[in-house]
Amino acid sequence: MQNDRLIIAGRELTSRLWVGTGKYKDFTETKKAIEASGADVVTVAVRRVNITDRSKENLLDYLDPKKYTILPNTAGCYNVEDAVRYARLARAAGVSDLIKLEVLGDERTLFPDTVGLLEAAKILVKEGFIVLPYTNDDPIMAKKLVDIGCPAVMPLAAPIGSGLGIRNPYNLKIIMEMVKVPIIVDAGVGTASDAALAMELGADAVLMNTAIAGAQDPITMAEAMKFAVYAGRLAYKAGRIPRKLYATASSPIEGML
Amino acid sequence: MAETIQIQVNGEQRGFRADATVGDLLRELAIKTERVAVELNLEIMDRKDFDHRSLKQGDRVEILSFIGGGASVDLQGKGRGFVHAE
């Protein structure tokens, strides 16, 4: 596993667990949880600076951009125009050309509006962004996103923050077979076994936030997720046995009395 | 006493010196320029221009930075309030 590197648009990433930075109690907890998770890719949102209370600290004072790949997202954007605007602002704020593109279609499910997503992705790819699109577990849409220049695809496991786990492993598997770019399973993971399952299916990485930040003990859960992703990856590489309906004895008959 | 102008910063009206630049505004607000994006009248500024662009009466300035976020936040974009599933 030493050389098991994940490469996206020429960037080499060392961890296959990516984490969000929202919903933590404070920045100290955020930092501790990220360290425990071993993640080197962290997502952040772009928002107005609080100009009335300047005592508020900056998240990036806690996360060294030299140590982590900062992946800004367009969270909260419900149309193409807003998503493109936030992506450009994220780039102007000066981390990189990377953007996790979200165009949401519905407040209750936070499911992606994949029509808007494709349109926004086209615009941003043309502007030189490295677009990582948050999409549905739809193989055809995944393929379209790759065709227009996305160097990775981020299909959901279940609705954001739902903790329902991998709702459609077969679709995810088809996406992994259909497109030849890294697949990062994003959103919906609830616990360690969900993350392991995503990796066993062949995902290249898993991105989560709520499953860690919302756990009763986020730092311990972060560590659990690190091992789950690692175990799932190893199991995938090792190649599991086929499922069979009937038993196969593992002890020899020979030598029995 | 220098002349003042009215500008809008992150949605709030405020008065500011008439001869000031965007860079002056950021310094006045104690905002480090490295990790912020500034949008002036809906146009994103190059940070090299902060000290050269003078503020004018009625300018709308948006100053943004990175906050904690994983996936989607609430519609108002107030930061950390996530939408929870039941």
Tab-separated table of C-alpha atoms in Angstrom:
chain	number	residue	atom	x	y	z
A	1	MET	CA	0.000	0.000	0.000
A	2	GLN	CA	3.062	2.256	0.074
A	3	ASN	CA	2.615	3.253	-3.548
A	4	ASP	CA	-1.148	3.330	-3.451
A	5	ARG	CA	-1.405	6.988	-4.378
A	6	LEU	CA	-4.494	8.760	-5.576
A	7	ILE	CA	-3.817	11.133	-8.452
A	8	ILE	CA	-6.377	13.675	-9.609
A	9	ALA	CA	-5.518	16.122	-12.394
A	10	GLY	CA	-1.828	15.545	-11.737
A	11	ARG	CA	-2.099	16.139	-7.979
A	12	GLU	CA	-0.926	13.339	-5.776
A	13	LEU	CA	-3.037	12.848	-2.685
A	14	THR	CA	-1.967	10.551	0.103
A	15	SER	CA	-5.219	9.892	1.946
A	16	ARG	CA	-8.347	8.238	0.650
A	17	LEU	CA	-10.465	9.726	3.369
A	18	TRP	CA	-11.457	13.326	2.689
A	19	VAL	CA	-13.230	15.300	5.365
A	20	GLY	CA	-15.427	18.347	5.666
A	21	THR	CA	-14.824	21.005	8.288
A	22	GLY	CA	-18.381	22.012	9.177
A	23	LYS	CA	-20.449	21.347	12.282
A	24	TYR	CA	-17.645	21.033	14.777
A	25	LYS	CA	-17.863	22.612	18.225
A	26	ASP	CA	-14.839	24.823	17.566
A	27	PHE	CA	-11.691	25.000	15.460
A	28	THR	CA	-9.682	23.032	18.015
A	29	GLU	CA	-12.075	20.112	17.702
A	30	THR	CA	-12.034	20.479	13.903
A	31	LYS	CA	-8.246	20.307	13.889
A	32	LYS	CA	-8.080	17.332	16.261
A	33	ALA	CA	-10.682	15.384	14.301
A	34	ILE	CA	-8.905	16.025	11.013
A	35	GLU	CA	-5.603	14.930	12.495
A	36	ALA	CA	-7.214	11.750	13.880
A	37	SER	CA	-8.779	10.998	10.478
A	38	GLY	CA	-5.440	11.186	8.691
A	39	ALA	CA	-7.172	13.053	5.855
A	40	ASP	CA	-5.078	15.356	3.716
A	41	VAL	CA	-7.949	16.752	1.684
A	42	VAL	CA	-10.358	19.008	3.568
A	43	THR	CA	-13.384	20.818	2.230
A	44	VAL	CA	-14.327	24.368	3.151
A	45	ALA	CA	-17.171	26.701	2.253
A	46	VAL	CA	-16.950	30.303	1.060
A	47	ARG	CA	-18.904	32.874	3.062
A	48	ARG	CA	-18.949	36.547	3.979
A	49	VAL	CA	-16.272	37.597	6.439
A	50	ASN	CA	-17.751	38.757	9.730
A	51	ILE	CA	-16.871	42.435	9.607
A	52	THR	CA	-18.586	43.436	12.826
A	53	ASP	CA	-16.795	40.925	15.048
A	54	ARG	CA	-13.200	40.648	13.966
A	55	SER	CA	-12.256	38.606	17.025
A	56	LYS	CA	-13.550	35.524	15.223
A	57	GLU	CA	-10.725	33.315	14.146
A	58	ASN	CA	-10.103	32.056	10.648
A	59	LEU	CA	-10.404	28.355	9.937
A	60	LEU	CA	-7.296	28.454	7.786
A	61	ASP	CA	-5.285	29.627	10.777
A	62	TYR	CA	-5.896	26.117	12.096
A	63	LEU	CA	-5.387	24.212	8.865
A	64	ASP	CA	-2.035	24.740	7.243
A	65	PRO	CA	-2.618	24.927	3.463
A	66	LYS	CA	0.860	23.464	3.001
A	67	LYS	CA	-0.149	20.359	4.921
A	68	TYR	CA	-3.658	19.954	3.553
A	69	THR	CA	-5.208	20.185	0.137
A	70	ILE	CA	-7.967	22.725	0.704
A	71	LEU	CA	-10.991	21.892	-1.404
A	72	PRO	CA	-13.497	24.764	-1.479
A	73	ASN	CA	-17.081	23.867	-2.280
A	74	THR	CA	-20.085	25.696	-3.651
A	75	ALA	CA	-22.319	24.456	-0.845
A	76	GLY	CA	-25.646	26.201	-0.579
A	77	CYS	CA	-25.872	27.076	-4.282
A	78	TYR	CA	-29.171	26.239	-5.935
A	79	ASN	CA	-28.495	27.508	-9.435
A	80	VAL	CA	-25.756	27.640	-12.049
A	81	GLU	CA	-25.096	31.353	-11.650
A	82	ASP	CA	-24.511	31.154	-7.886
A	83	ALA	CA	-22.358	28.038	-8.141
A	84	VAL	CA	-20.128	29.652	-10.784
A	85	ARG	CA	-19.920	32.858	-8.725
A	86	TYR	CA	-18.871	30.998	-5.575
A	87	ALA	CA	-16.333	28.918	-7.491
A	88	ARG	CA	-14.729	32.082	-8.866
A	89	LEU	CA	-14.710	33.654	-5.391
A	90	ALA	CA	-13.077	30.528	-3.966
A	91	ARG	CA	-10.344	30.759	-6.565
A	92	ALA	CA	-9.906	34.487	-5.919
A	93	ALA	CA	-9.538	33.793	-2.192
A	94	GLY	CA	-6.416	32.159	-3.360
A	95	VAL	CA	-5.988	28.497	-2.602
A	96	SER	CA	-6.077	26.777	-6.002
A	97	ASP	CA	-8.155	25.940	-9.062
A	98	LEU	CA	-9.784	23.038	-7.259
A	99	ILE	CA	-13.511	23.273	-6.687
A	100	LYS	CA	-16.016	20.791	-5.330
A	101	LEU	CA	-18.996	21.783	-7.406
A	102	GLU	CA	-22.443	21.519	-5.872
A	103	VAL	CA	-25.608	22.701	-7.566
A	104	LEU	CA	-28.503	21.642	-5.399
A	105	GLY	CA	-31.976	20.941	-6.601
A	106	ASP	CA	-34.057	20.642	-3.467
A	107	GLU	CA	-33.811	21.840	0.137
A	108	ARG	CA	-35.248	18.792	1.793
A	109	THR	CA	-33.095	16.149	0.145
A	110	LEU	CA	-30.171	18.351	-0.943
A	111	PHE	CA	-30.041	16.154	-4.007
A	112	PRO	CA	-27.962	17.622	-6.800
A	113	ASP	CA	-29.609	19.347	-9.748
A	114	THR	CA	-27.585	17.399	-12.264
A	115	VAL	CA	-28.758	19.444	-15.255
A	116	GLY	CA	-27.490	22.614	-13.576
A	117	LEU	CA	-24.404	20.779	-12.381
A	118	LEU	CA	-23.394	19.786	-15.895
A	119	GLU	CA	-23.942	23.312	-17.164
A	120	ALA	CA	-21.919	24.892	-14.338
A	121	ALA	CA	-19.171	22.279	-14.749
A	122	LYS	CA	-18.841	23.131	-18.460
A	123	ILE	CA	-18.386	26.826	-17.676
A	124	LEU	CA	-15.827	26.221	-14.926
A	125	VAL	CA	-13.816	23.613	-16.857
A	126	LYS	CA	-13.472	26.167	-19.667
A	127	GLU	CA	-12.173	28.681	-17.127
A	128	GLY	CA	-9.456	26.274	-16.062
A	129	PHE	CA	-10.988	24.986	-12.850
A	130	ILE	CA	-10.358	21.449	-11.650
A	131	VAL	CA	-14.000	20.577	-11.158
A	132	LEU	CA	-14.935	17.782	-8.778
A	133	PRO	CA	-18.712	17.487	-9.158
A	134	TYR	CA	-21.052	16.330	-6.394
A	135	THR	CA	-23.563	14.276	-8.325
A	136	ASN	CA	-26.233	11.651	-8.017
A	137	ASP	CA	-25.443	7.940	-8.152
A	138	ASP	CA	-26.330	8.066	-11.836
A	139	PRO	CA	-23.805	6.391	-14.142
A	140	ILE	CA	-24.929	8.283	-17.247
A	141	MET	CA	-24.525	11.665	-15.562
A	142	ALA	CA	-21.142	10.582	-14.207
A	143	LYS	CA	-20.048	9.780	-17.740
A	144	LYS	CA	-21.305	13.120	-19.075
A	145	LEU	CA	-19.379	14.972	-16.364
A	146	VAL	CA	-16.201	13.130	-17.290
A	147	ASP	CA	-16.805	13.755	-21.006
A	148	ILE	CA	-16.881	17.527	-20.451
A	149	GLY	CA	-13.611	17.459	-18.523
A	150	CYS	CA	-14.156	16.643	-14.854
A	151	PRO	CA	-11.074	14.732	-13.637
A	152	ALA	CA	-13.048	12.908	-10.918
A	153	VAL	CA	-16.674	12.337	-10.002
A	154	MET	CA	-18.252	12.494	-6.543
A	155	PRO	CA	-21.464	10.503	-6.434
A	156	LEU	CA	-23.518	10.496	-3.256
A	157	ALA	CA	-24.022	7.420	-1.107
A	158	ALA	CA	-27.206	8.867	0.425
A	159	PRO	CA	-28.553	12.387	1.121
A	160	ILE	CA	-26.092	14.778	2.758
A	161	GLY	CA	-26.028	14.383	6.529
A	162	SER	CA	-28.527	11.508	6.444
A	163	GLY	CA	-26.163	8.811	7.687
A	164	LEU	CA	-28.095	6.241	5.669
A	165	GLY	CA	-24.979	4.658	4.208
A	166	ILE	CA	-24.574	3.229	0.711
A	167	ARG	CA	-28.131	3.247	-0.673
A	168	ASN	CA	-27.298	1.972	-4.120
A	169	PRO	CA	-24.093	-0.053	-4.236
A	170	TYR	CA	-24.930	-1.399	-7.680
A	171	ASN	CA	-25.162	2.021	-9.277
A	172	LEU	CA	-21.908	3.070	-7.620
A	173	LYS	CA	-20.278	-0.100	-8.941
A	174	ILE	CA	-21.539	0.648	-12.450
A	175	ILE	CA	-20.178	4.204	-12.207
A	176	MET	CA	-16.787	2.800	-11.204
A	177	GLU	CA	-16.807	0.487	-14.195
A	178	MET	CA	-18.172	3.034	-16.621
A	179	VAL	CA	-15.840	5.963	-16.024
A	180	LYS	CA	-12.079	5.819	-15.915
A	181	VAL	CA	-11.467	8.675	-13.501
A	182	PRO	CA	-11.273	8.521	-9.700
A	183	ILE	CA	-14.627	8.133	-7.942
A	184	ILE	CA	-15.018	9.776	-4.559
A	185	VAL	CA	-18.108	8.636	-2.721
A	186	ASP	CA	-19.506	11.760	-1.113
A	187	ALA	CA	-22.250	12.262	1.446
A	188	GLY	CA	-24.511	9.912	3.342
A	189	VAL	CA	-21.967	7.833	5.235
A	190	GLY	CA	-23.164	7.116	8.770
A	191	THR	CA	-20.552	4.918	10.358
A	192	ALA	CA	-17.299	3.090	9.714
A	193	SER	CA	-18.809	0.086	7.935
A	194	ASP	CA	-20.399	2.406	5.349
A	195	ALA	CA	-17.003	3.887	4.535
A	196	ALA	CA	-15.438	0.426	4.336
A	197	LEU	CA	-18.204	-0.748	1.990
A	198	ALA	CA	-17.672	2.232	-0.320
A	199	MET	CA	-13.982	1.387	-0.544
A	200	GLU	CA	-14.631	-2.349	-0.996
A	201	LEU	CA	-16.839	-1.503	-3.956
A	202	GLY	CA	-13.819	0.153	-5.531
A	203	ALA	CA	-14.251	3.821	-4.671
A	204	ASP	CA	-10.989	5.746	-4.880
A	205	ALA	CA	-11.826	7.837	-1.824
A	206	VAL	CA	-14.661	8.748	0.520
A	207	LEU	CA	-15.625	12.273	1.591
A	208	MET	CA	-17.592	12.815	4.771
A	209	ASN	CA	-18.374	15.495	7.310
A	210	THR	CA	-21.466	14.851	9.408
A	211	ALA	CA	-20.607	11.217	10.187
A	212	ILE	CA	-17.538	12.442	12.045
A	213	ALA	CA	-18.573	15.903	13.266
A	214	GLY	CA	-21.981	14.694	14.404
A	215	ALA	CA	-20.732	11.619	16.274
A	216	GLN	CA	-20.874	11.727	20.055
A	217	ASP	CA	-17.096	11.569	20.066
A	218	PRO	CA	-15.957	13.084	16.763
A	219	ILE	CA	-12.258	12.486	17.314
A	220	THR	CA	-12.692	8.767	17.994
A	221	MET	CA	-15.057	8.469	15.016
A	222	ALA	CA	-12.487	10.209	12.835
A	223	GLU	CA	-9.985	7.536	13.771
A	224	ALA	CA	-12.562	4.786	13.126
A	225	MET	CA	-13.135	6.221	9.651
A	226	LYS	CA	-9.415	6.250	8.941
A	227	PHE	CA	-9.181	2.529	9.662
A	228	ALA	CA	-12.431	1.766	7.826
A	229	VAL	CA	-11.268	3.458	4.646
A	230	TYR	CA	-7.892	1.771	4.900
A	231	ALA	CA	-9.419	-1.659	5.563
A	232	GLY	CA	-11.920	-1.239	2.746
A	233	ARG	CA	-9.180	-0.255	0.341
A	234	LEU	CA	-7.022	-3.236	1.348
A	235	ALA	CA	-9.971	-5.608	0.966
A	236	TYR	CA	-10.712	-4.189	-2.480
A	237	LYS	CA	-7.087	-4.624	-3.547
A	238	ALA	CA	-6.954	-8.111	-2.050
A	239	GLY	CA	-10.037	-9.225	-4.010
A	240	ARG	CA	-12.883	-10.740	-2.078
A	241	ILE	CA	-14.193	-14.290	-2.504
A	242	PRO	CA	-17.310	-14.703	-4.614
A	243	ARG	CA	-20.662	-14.962	-2.831
A	244	LYS	CA	-22.081	-18.488	-2.909
A	245	LEU	CA	-25.369	-19.829	-1.705
A	246	TYR	CA	-23.975	-22.987	-0.122
A	247	ALA	CA	-21.154	-23.789	2.231
A	248	THR	CA	-17.621	-24.701	1.268
A	249	ALA	CA	-15.753	-26.511	4.052
A	250	SER	CA	-12.483	-24.954	5.000
A	251	SER	CA	-11.089	-27.985	6.829
A	252	PRO	CA	-9.988	-31.036	4.835
A	253	ILE	CA	-12.001	-34.273	5.005
A	254	GLU	CA	-8.794	-36.301	4.672
A	255	GLY	CA	-7.448	-37.576	7.978
A	256	MET	CA	-10.809	-37.735	9.681
A	257	LEU	CA	-11.618	-40.819	11.741
B	1	MET	CA	-12.389	66.666	8.083
B	2	ALA	CA	-12.255	64.507	4.986
B	3	GLU	CA	-15.319	64.020	2.879
B	4	THR	CA	-17.207	60.743	3.415
B	5	ILE	CA	-19.061	58.483	1.054
B	6	GLN	CA	-21.679	55.823	1.669
B	7	ILE	CA	-20.768	52.297	0.611
B	8	GLN	CA	-22.228	48.877	1.273
B	9	VAL	CA	-19.928	46.271	2.812
B	10	ASN	CA	-21.206	42.692	3.138
B	11	GLY	CA	-24.750	43.970	2.936
B	12	GLU	CA	-24.356	46.740	5.512
B	13	GLN	CA	-24.294	50.463	4.804
B	14	ARG	CA	-21.359	52.369	6.164
B	15	GLY	CA	-19.623	55.656	5.693
B	16	PHE	CA	-15.998	55.766	4.657
B	17	ARG	CA	-13.350	58.312	3.667
B	18	ALA	CA	-13.860	59.589	0.159
B	19	ASP	CA	-10.236	59.190	-0.879
B	20	ALA	CA	-9.836	55.590	0.295
B	21	THR	CA	-9.033	52.443	-1.683
B	22	VAL	CA	-10.351	48.894	-1.255
B	23	GLY	CA	-7.038	48.091	0.455
B	24	ASP	CA	-7.660	50.905	2.972
B	25	LEU	CA	-11.077	49.450	3.741
B	26	LEU	CA	-9.616	45.983	4.356
B	27	ARG	CA	-6.962	47.443	6.673
B	28	GLU	CA	-9.604	49.486	8.497
B	29	LEU	CA	-11.607	46.288	9.063
B	30	ALA	CA	-8.434	44.421	10.147
B	31	ILE	CA	-8.894	41.834	7.412
B	32	LYS	CA	-5.809	40.018	6.190
B	33	THR	CA	-5.824	40.025	2.428
B	34	GLU	CA	-4.174	36.639	1.795
B	35	ARG	CA	-7.256	34.490	2.174
B	36	VAL	CA	-10.106	36.705	1.139
B	37	ALA	CA	-11.900	37.329	-2.098
B	38	VAL	CA	-13.321	40.766	-2.762
B	39	GLU	CA	-16.200	41.370	-5.086
B	40	LEU	CA	-16.794	44.994	-6.037
B	41	ASN	CA	-20.151	45.707	-7.648
B	42	LEU	CA	-20.414	42.007	-8.543
B	43	GLU	CA	-16.972	41.880	-10.132
B	44	ILE	CA	-14.271	39.824	-8.496
B	45	MET	CA	-11.129	41.865	-7.912
B	46	ASP	CA	-7.564	40.856	-8.502
B	47	ARG	CA	-5.847	41.262	-5.129
B	48	LYS	CA	-3.100	43.278	-6.832
B	49	ASP	CA	-5.690	45.992	-7.445
B	50	PHE	CA	-6.852	46.367	-3.830
B	51	ASP	CA	-4.559	49.331	-3.212
B	52	HIS	CA	-5.246	50.978	-6.559
B	53	ARG	CA	-9.015	50.887	-6.802
B	54	SER	CA	-10.635	53.882	-5.110
B	55	LEU	CA	-14.006	53.475	-3.475
B	56	LYS	CA	-16.862	55.484	-4.897
B	57	GLN	CA	-20.208	56.554	-3.514
B	58	GLY	CA	-22.662	53.642	-3.682
B	59	ASP	CA	-20.043	50.919	-4.229
B	60	ARG	CA	-21.093	47.484	-3.078
B	61	VAL	CA	-18.249	45.503	-1.588
B	62	GLU	CA	-18.427	41.818	-0.652
B	63	ILE	CA	-15.565	40.344	1.347
B	64	LEU	CA	-15.538	36.559	1.560
B	65	SER	CA	-13.361	33.911	3.067
B	66	PHE	CA	-13.342	30.214	3.878
B	67	ILE	CA	-15.359	28.775	6.726
B	68	GLY	CA	-15.976	25.258	7.953
B	69	GLY	CA	-18.103	23.299	5.561
B	70	GLY	CA	-18.416	19.796	4.277
B	71	ALA	CA	-21.333	19.539	2.074
B	72	SER	CA	-24.264	21.797	1.877
B	73	VAL	CA	-25.145	24.422	4.425
B	74	ASP	CA	-28.430	26.181	4.951
B	75	LEU	CA	-29.985	28.380	2.293
B	76	GLN	CA	-29.143	31.656	3.989
B	77	GLY	CA	-25.511	30.683	4.020
B	78	LYS	CA	-25.163	31.648	7.642
B	79	GLY	CA	-22.282	29.312	8.094
B	80	ARG	CA	-22.580	26.286	10.226
B	81	GLY	CA	-26.252	25.571	10.328
B	82	PHE	CA	-26.541	22.352	8.409
B	83	VAL	CA	-29.755	20.884	7.217
B	84	HIS	CA	-30.442	17.685	9.070
B	85	ALA	CA	-32.349	14.748	7.822
B	86	GLU	CA	-34.950	13.418	10.224
